[in-house]
JSON list of C-alpha atoms in Angstrom, two decimals:
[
{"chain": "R", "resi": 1, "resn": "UNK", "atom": "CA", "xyz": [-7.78, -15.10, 34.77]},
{"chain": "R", "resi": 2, "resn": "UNK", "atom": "CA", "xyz": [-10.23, -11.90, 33.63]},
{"chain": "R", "resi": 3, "resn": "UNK", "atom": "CA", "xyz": [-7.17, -10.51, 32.51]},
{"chain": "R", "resi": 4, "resn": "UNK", "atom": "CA", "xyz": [-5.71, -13.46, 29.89]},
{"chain": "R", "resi": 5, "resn": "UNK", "atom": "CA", "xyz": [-9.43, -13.36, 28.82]},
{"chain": "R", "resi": 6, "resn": "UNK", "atom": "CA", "xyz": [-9.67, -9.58, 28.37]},
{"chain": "R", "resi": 7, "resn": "UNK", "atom": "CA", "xyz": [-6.11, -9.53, 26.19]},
{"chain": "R", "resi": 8, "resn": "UNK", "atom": "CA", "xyz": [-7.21, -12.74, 24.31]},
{"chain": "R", "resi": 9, "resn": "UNK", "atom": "CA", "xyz": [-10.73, -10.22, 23.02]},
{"chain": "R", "resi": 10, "resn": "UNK", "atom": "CA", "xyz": [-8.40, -7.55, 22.37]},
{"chain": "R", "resi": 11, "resn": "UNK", "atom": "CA", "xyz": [-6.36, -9.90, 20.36]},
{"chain": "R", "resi": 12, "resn": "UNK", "atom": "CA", "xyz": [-9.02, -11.39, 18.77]},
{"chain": "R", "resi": 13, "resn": "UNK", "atom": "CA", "xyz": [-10.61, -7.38, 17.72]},
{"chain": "R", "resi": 14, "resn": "UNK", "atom": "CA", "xyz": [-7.23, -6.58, 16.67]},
{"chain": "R", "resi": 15, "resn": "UNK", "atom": "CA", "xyz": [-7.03, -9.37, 13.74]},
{"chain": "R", "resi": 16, "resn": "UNK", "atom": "CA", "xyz": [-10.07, -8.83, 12.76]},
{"chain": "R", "resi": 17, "resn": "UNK", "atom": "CA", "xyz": [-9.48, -5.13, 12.08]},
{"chain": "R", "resi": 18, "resn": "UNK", "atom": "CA", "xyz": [-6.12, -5.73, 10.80]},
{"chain": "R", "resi": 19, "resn": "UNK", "atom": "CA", "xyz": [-8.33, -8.66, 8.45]},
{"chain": "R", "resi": 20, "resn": "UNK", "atom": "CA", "xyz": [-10.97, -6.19, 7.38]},
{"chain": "R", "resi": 21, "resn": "UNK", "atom": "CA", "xyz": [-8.62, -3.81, 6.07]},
{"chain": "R", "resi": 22, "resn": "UNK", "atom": "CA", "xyz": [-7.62, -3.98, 3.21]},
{"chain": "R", "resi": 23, "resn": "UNK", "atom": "CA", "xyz": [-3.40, -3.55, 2.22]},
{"chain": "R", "resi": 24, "resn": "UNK", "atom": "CA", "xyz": [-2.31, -0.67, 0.37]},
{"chain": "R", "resi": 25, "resn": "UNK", "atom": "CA", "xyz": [0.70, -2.03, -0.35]},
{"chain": "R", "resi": 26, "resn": "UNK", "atom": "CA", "xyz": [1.45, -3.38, -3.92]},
{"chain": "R", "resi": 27, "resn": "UNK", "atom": "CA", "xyz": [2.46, -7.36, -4.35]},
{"chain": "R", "resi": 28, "resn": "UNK", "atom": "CA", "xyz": [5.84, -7.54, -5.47]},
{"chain": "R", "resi": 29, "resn": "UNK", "atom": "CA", "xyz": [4.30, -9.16, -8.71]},
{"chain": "R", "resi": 30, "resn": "UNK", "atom": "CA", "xyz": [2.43, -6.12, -9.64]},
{"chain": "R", "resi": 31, "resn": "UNK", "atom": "CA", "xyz": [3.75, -3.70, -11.58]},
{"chain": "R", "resi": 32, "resn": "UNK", "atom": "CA", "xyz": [5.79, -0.39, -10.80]},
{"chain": "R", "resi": 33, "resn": "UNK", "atom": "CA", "xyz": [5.34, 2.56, -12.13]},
{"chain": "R", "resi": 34, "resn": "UNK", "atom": "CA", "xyz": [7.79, 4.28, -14.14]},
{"chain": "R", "resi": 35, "resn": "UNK", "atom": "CA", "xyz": [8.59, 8.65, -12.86]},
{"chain": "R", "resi": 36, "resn": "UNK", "atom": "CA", "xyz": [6.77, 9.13, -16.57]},
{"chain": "R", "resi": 37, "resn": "UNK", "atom": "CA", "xyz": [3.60, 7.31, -15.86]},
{"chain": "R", "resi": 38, "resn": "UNK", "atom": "CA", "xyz": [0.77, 8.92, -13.78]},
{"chain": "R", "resi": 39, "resn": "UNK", "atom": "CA", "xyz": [-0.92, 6.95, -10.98]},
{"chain": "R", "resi": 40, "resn": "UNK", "atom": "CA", "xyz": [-4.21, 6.53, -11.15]},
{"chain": "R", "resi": 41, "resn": "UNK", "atom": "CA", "xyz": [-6.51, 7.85, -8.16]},
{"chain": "R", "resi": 42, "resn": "UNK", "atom": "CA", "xyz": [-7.41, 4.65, -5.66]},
{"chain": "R", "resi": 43, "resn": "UNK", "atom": "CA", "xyz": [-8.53, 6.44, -2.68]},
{"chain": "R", "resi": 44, "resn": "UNK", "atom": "CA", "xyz": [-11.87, 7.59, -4.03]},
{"chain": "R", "resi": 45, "resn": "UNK", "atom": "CA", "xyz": [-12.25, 4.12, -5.06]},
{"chain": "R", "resi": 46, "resn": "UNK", "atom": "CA", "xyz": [-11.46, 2.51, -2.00]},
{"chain": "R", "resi": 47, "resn": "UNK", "atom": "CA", "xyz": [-14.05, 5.29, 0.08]},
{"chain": "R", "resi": 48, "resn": "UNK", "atom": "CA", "xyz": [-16.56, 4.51, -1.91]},
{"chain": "R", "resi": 49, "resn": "UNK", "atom": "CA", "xyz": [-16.00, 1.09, -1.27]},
{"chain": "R", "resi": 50, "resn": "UNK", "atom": "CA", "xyz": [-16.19, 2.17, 2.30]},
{"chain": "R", "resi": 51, "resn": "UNK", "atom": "CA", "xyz": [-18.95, 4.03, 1.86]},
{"chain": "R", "resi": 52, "resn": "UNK", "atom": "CA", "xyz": [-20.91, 1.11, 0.29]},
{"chain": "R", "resi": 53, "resn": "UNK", "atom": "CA", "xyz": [-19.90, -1.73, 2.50]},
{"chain": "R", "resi": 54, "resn": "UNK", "atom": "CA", "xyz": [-21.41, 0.43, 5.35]},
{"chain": "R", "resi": 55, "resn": "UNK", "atom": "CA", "xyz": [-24.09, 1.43, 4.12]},
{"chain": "R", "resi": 56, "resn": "UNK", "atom": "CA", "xyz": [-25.20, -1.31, 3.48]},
{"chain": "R", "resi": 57, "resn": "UNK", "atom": "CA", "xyz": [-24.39, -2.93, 7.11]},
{"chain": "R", "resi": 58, "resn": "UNK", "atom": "CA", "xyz": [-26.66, -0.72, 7.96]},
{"chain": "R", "resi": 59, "resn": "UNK", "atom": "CA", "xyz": [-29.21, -1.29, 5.42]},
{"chain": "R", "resi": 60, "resn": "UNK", "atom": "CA", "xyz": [-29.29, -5.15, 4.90]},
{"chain": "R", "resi": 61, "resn": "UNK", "atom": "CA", "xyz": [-31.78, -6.76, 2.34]},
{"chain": "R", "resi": 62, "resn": "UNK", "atom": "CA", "xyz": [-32.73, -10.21, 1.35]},
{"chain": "R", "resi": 63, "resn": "UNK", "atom": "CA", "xyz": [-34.29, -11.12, -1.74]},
{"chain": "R", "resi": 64, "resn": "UNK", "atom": "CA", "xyz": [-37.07, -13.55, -0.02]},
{"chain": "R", "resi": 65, "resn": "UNK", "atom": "CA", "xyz": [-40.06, -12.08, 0.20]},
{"chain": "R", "resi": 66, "resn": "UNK", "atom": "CA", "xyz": [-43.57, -12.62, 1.70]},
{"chain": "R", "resi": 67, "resn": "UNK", "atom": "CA", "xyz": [-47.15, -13.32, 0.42]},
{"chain": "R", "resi": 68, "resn": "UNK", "atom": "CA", "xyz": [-47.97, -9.82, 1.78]},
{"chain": "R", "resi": 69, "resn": "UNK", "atom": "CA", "xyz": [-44.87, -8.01, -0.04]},
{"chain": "R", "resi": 70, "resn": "UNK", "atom": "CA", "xyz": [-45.29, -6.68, -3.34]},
{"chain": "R", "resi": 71, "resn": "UNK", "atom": "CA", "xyz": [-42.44, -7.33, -6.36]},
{"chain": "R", "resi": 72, "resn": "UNK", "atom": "CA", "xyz": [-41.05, -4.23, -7.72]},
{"chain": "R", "resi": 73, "resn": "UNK", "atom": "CA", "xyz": [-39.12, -4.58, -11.00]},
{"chain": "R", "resi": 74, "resn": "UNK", "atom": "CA", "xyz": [-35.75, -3.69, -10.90]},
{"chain": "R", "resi": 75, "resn": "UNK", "atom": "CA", "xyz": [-34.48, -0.26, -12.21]},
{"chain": "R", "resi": 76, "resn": "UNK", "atom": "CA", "xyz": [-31.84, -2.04, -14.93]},
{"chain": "R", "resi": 77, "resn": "UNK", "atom": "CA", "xyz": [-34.78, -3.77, -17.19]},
{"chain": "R", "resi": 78, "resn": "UNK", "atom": "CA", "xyz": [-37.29, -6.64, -17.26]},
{"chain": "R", "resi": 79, "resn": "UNK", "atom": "CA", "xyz": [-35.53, -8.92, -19.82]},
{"chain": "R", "resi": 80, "resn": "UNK", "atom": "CA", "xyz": [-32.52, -9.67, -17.66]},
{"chain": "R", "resi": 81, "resn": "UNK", "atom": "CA", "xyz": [-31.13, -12.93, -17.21]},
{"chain": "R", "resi": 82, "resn": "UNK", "atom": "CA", "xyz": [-30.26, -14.53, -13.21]},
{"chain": "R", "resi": 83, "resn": "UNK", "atom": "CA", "xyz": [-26.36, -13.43, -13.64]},
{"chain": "R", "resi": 84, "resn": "UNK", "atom": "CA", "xyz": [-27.41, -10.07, -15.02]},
{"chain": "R", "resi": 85, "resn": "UNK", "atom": "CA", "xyz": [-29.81, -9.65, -12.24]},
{"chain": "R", "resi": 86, "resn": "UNK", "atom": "CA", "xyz": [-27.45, -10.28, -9.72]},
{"chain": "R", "resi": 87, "resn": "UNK", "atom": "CA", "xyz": [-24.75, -8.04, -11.36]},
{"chain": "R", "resi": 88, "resn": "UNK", "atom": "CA", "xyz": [-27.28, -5.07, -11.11]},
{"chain": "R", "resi": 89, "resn": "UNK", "atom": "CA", "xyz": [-27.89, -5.95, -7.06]},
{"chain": "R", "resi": 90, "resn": "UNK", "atom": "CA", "xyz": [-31.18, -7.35, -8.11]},
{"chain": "R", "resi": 91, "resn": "UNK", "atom": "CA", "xyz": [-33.07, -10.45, -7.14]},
{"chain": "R", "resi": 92, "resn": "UNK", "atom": "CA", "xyz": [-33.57, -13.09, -9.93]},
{"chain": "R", "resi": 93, "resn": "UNK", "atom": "CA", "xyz": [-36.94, -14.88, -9.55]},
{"chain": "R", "resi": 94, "resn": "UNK", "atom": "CA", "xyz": [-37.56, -18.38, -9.42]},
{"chain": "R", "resi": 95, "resn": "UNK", "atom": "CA", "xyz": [-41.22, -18.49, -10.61]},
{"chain": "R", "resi": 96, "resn": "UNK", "atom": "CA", "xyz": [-42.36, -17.55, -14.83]},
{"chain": "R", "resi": 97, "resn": "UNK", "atom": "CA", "xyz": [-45.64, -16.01, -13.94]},
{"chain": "R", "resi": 98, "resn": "UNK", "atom": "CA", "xyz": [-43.45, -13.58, -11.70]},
{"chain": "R", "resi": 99, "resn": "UNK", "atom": "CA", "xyz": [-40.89, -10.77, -12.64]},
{"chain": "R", "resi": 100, "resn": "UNK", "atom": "CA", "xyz": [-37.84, -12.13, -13.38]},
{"chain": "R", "resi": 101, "resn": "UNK", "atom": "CA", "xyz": [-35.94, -9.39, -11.81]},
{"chain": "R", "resi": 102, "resn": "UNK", "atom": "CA", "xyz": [-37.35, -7.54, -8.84]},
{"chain": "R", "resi": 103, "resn": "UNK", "atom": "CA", "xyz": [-36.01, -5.21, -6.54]},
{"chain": "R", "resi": 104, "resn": "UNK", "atom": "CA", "xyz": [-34.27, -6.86, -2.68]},
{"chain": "R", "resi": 105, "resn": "UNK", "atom": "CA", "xyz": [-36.59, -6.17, 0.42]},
{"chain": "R", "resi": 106, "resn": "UNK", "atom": "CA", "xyz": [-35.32, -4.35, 3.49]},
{"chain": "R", "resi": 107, "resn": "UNK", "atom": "CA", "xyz": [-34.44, -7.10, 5.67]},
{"chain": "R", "resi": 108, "resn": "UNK", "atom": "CA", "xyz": [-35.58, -5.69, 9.48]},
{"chain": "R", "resi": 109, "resn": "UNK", "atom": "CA", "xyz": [-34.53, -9.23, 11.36]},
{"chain": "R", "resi": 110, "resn": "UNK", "atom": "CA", "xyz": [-31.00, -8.76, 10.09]},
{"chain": "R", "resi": 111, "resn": "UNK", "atom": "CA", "xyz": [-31.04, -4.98, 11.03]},
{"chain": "R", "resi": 112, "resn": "UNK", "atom": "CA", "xyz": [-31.71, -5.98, 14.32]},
{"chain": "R", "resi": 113, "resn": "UNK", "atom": "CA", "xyz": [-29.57, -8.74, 14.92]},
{"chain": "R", "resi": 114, "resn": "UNK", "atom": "CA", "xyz": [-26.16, -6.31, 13.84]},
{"chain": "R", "resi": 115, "resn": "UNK", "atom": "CA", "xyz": [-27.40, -3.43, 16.27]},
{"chain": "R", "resi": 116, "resn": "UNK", "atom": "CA", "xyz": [-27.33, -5.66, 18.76]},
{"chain": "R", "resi": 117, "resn": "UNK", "atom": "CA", "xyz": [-24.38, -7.76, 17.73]},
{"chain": "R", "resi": 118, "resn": "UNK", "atom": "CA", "xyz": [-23.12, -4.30, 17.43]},
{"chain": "R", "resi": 119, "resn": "UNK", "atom": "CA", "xyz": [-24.14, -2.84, 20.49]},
{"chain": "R", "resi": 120, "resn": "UNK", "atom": "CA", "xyz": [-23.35, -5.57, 22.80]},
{"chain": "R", "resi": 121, "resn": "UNK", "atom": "CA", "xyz": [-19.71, -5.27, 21.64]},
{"chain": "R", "resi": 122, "resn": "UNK", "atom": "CA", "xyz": [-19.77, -1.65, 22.38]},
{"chain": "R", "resi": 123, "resn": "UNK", "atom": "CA", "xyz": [-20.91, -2.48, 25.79]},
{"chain": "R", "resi": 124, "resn": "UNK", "atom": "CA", "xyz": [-18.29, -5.33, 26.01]},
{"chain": "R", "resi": 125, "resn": "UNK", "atom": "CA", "xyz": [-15.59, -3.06, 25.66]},
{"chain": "R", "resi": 126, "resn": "UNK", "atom": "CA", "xyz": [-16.89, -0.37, 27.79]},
{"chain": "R", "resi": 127, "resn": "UNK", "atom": "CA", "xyz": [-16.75, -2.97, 30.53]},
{"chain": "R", "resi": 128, "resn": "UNK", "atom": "CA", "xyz": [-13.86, -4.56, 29.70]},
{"chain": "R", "resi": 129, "resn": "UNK", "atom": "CA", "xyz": [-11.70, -0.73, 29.58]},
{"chain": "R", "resi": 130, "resn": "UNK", "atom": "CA", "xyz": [-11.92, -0.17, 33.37]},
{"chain": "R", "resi": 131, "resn": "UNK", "atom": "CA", "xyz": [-10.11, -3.63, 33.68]},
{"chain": "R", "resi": 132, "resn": "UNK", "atom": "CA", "xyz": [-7.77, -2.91, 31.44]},
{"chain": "R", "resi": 133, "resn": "UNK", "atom": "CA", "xyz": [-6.78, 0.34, 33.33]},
{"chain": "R", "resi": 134, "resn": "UNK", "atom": "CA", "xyz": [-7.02, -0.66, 36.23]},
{"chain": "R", "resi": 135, "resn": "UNK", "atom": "CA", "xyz": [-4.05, -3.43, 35.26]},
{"chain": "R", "resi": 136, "resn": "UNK", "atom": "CA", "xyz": [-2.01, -1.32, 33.92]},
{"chain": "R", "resi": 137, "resn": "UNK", "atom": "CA", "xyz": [-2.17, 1.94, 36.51]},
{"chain": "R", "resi": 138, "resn": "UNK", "atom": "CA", "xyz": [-1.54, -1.29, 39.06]},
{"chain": "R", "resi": 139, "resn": "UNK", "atom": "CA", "xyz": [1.72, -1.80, 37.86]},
{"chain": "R", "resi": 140, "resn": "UNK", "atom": "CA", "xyz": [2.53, 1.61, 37.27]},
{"chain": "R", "resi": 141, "resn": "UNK", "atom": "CA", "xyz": [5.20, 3.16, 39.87]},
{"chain": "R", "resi": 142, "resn": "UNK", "atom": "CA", "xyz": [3.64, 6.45, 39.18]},
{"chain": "R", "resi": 143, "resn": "UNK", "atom": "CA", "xyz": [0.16, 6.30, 40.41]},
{"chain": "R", "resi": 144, "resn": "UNK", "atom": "CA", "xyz": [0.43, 2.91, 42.51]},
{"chain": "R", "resi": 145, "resn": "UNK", "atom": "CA", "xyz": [2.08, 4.50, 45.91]},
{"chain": "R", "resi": 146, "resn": "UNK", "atom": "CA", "xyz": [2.31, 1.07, 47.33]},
{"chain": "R", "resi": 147, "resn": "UNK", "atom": "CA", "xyz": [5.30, 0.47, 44.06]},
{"chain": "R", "resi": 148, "resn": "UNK", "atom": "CA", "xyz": [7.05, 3.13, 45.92]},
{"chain": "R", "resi": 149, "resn": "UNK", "atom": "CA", "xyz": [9.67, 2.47, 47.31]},
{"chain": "R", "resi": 150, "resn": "UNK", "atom": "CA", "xyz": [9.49, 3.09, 51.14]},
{"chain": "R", "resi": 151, "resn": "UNK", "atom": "CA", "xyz": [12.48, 5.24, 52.06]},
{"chain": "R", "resi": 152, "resn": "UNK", "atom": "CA", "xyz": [12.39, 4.17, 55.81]},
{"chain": "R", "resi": 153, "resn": "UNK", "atom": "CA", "xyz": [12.47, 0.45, 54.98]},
{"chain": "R", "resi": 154, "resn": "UNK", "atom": "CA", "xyz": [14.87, 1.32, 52.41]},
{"chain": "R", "resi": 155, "resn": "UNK", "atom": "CA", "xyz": [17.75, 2.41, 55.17]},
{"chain": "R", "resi": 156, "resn": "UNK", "atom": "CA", "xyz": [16.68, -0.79, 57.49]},
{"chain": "R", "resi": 157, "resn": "UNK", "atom": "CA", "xyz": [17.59, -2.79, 54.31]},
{"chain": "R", "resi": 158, "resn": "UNK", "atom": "CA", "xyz": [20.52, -0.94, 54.04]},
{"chain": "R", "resi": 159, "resn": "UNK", "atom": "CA", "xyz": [21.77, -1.29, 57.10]},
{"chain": "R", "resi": 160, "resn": "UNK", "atom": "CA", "xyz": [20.69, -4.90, 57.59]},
{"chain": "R", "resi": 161, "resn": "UNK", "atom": "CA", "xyz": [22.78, -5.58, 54.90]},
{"chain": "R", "resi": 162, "resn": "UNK", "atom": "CA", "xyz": [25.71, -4.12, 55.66]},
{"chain": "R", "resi": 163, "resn": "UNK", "atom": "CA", "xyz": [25.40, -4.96, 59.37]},
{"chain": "R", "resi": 164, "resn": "UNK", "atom": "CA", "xyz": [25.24, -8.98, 57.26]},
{"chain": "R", "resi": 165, "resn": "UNK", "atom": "CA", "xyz": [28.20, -7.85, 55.29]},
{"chain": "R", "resi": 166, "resn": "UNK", "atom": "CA", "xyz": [30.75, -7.40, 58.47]},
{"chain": "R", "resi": 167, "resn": "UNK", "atom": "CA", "xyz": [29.64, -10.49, 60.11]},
{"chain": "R", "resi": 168, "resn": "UNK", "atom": "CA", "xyz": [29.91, -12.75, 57.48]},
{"chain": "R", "resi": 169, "resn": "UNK", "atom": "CA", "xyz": [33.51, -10.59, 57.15]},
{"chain": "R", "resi": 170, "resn": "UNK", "atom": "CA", "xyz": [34.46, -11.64, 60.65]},
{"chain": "R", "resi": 171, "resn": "UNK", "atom": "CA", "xyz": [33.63, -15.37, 59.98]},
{"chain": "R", "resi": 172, "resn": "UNK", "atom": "CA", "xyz": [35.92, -15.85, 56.81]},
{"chain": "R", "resi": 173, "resn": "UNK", "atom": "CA", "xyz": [38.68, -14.46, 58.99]}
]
């Protein structure tokens, strides 16, 4: 039973990767390009994009903030509008006597919740590995001697079987 549940997790990791990642492969809508045209350069793009989307799992920030917090305006400009704000990674406010921009706070709760998230999983799979090995090297004809064949047993077989064979000879005649 550990073990259906230990390949259904390892199923379940293995789509998400495979879900997170994102295809490199063009849709057969898109265009081709021609041997004269130049491709443009997508895999500095797509680290960056890397780069940003973990960064900031690892930096998380929310845009409510506390009595005790103070507003900074954001870098971009004061006279923004809500969908300009939130363009610019800003946090429109909801209040006039307030900035109507204003910078996201670090968001500590969240921080917490993905190390743990995070290291639990770790953990999970640390425990789950030994399992997994264990399985497999118990199959394995290699390292299990009991998979071995037993060469004594073998010849009893053997000769059990053949001994069978010329009796069941001598009844048919």
């Amino acid at each position: 039973m550990l073990l259906i549940g230990t390949h259904l997790a390892w199923n379940y990791v293995v789509l998400i990767l495979l879900y997170s990642i994102n295809s490199s492969f063009a849709p057969p809508t898109q265009h081709v390009l021609e041997k004269s045209e130049v491709a443009p350069s997508k895999l500095n793009m797509k680290l960056k994009d890397a780069y940003e989307a973990l960064v900031s799992f690892f930096r998380p920030v929310t845009c409510r903030h506390k009595d005790e917090q103070t507003l900074i305006p954001c870098r971009v400009g004061e006279g923004l509008n809500t969908t300009e704000c939130l363009e610019n990674k800003c946090c429109p406010s909801k209040t006039s006597h307030e900035l109507k921009c204003y910078m996201p706070f670090k968001d500590n709760m969240q921080l917490t919740f993905r190390l743990l998230v995070l290291v639990a999983g770790g953990f999970l799979i640390l425990g789950c590995l030994p399992f997994c090995f264990c399985a497999f090297l118990q199959r394995s004809q290699c390292v299990n001697p009991l998979r071995k064949a037993n060469k004594k047993v073998e010849q009893i077989v053997w000769k059990k079987r053949a001994h069978g064979e010329d009796t069941y000879g001598l009844l048919l005649d």
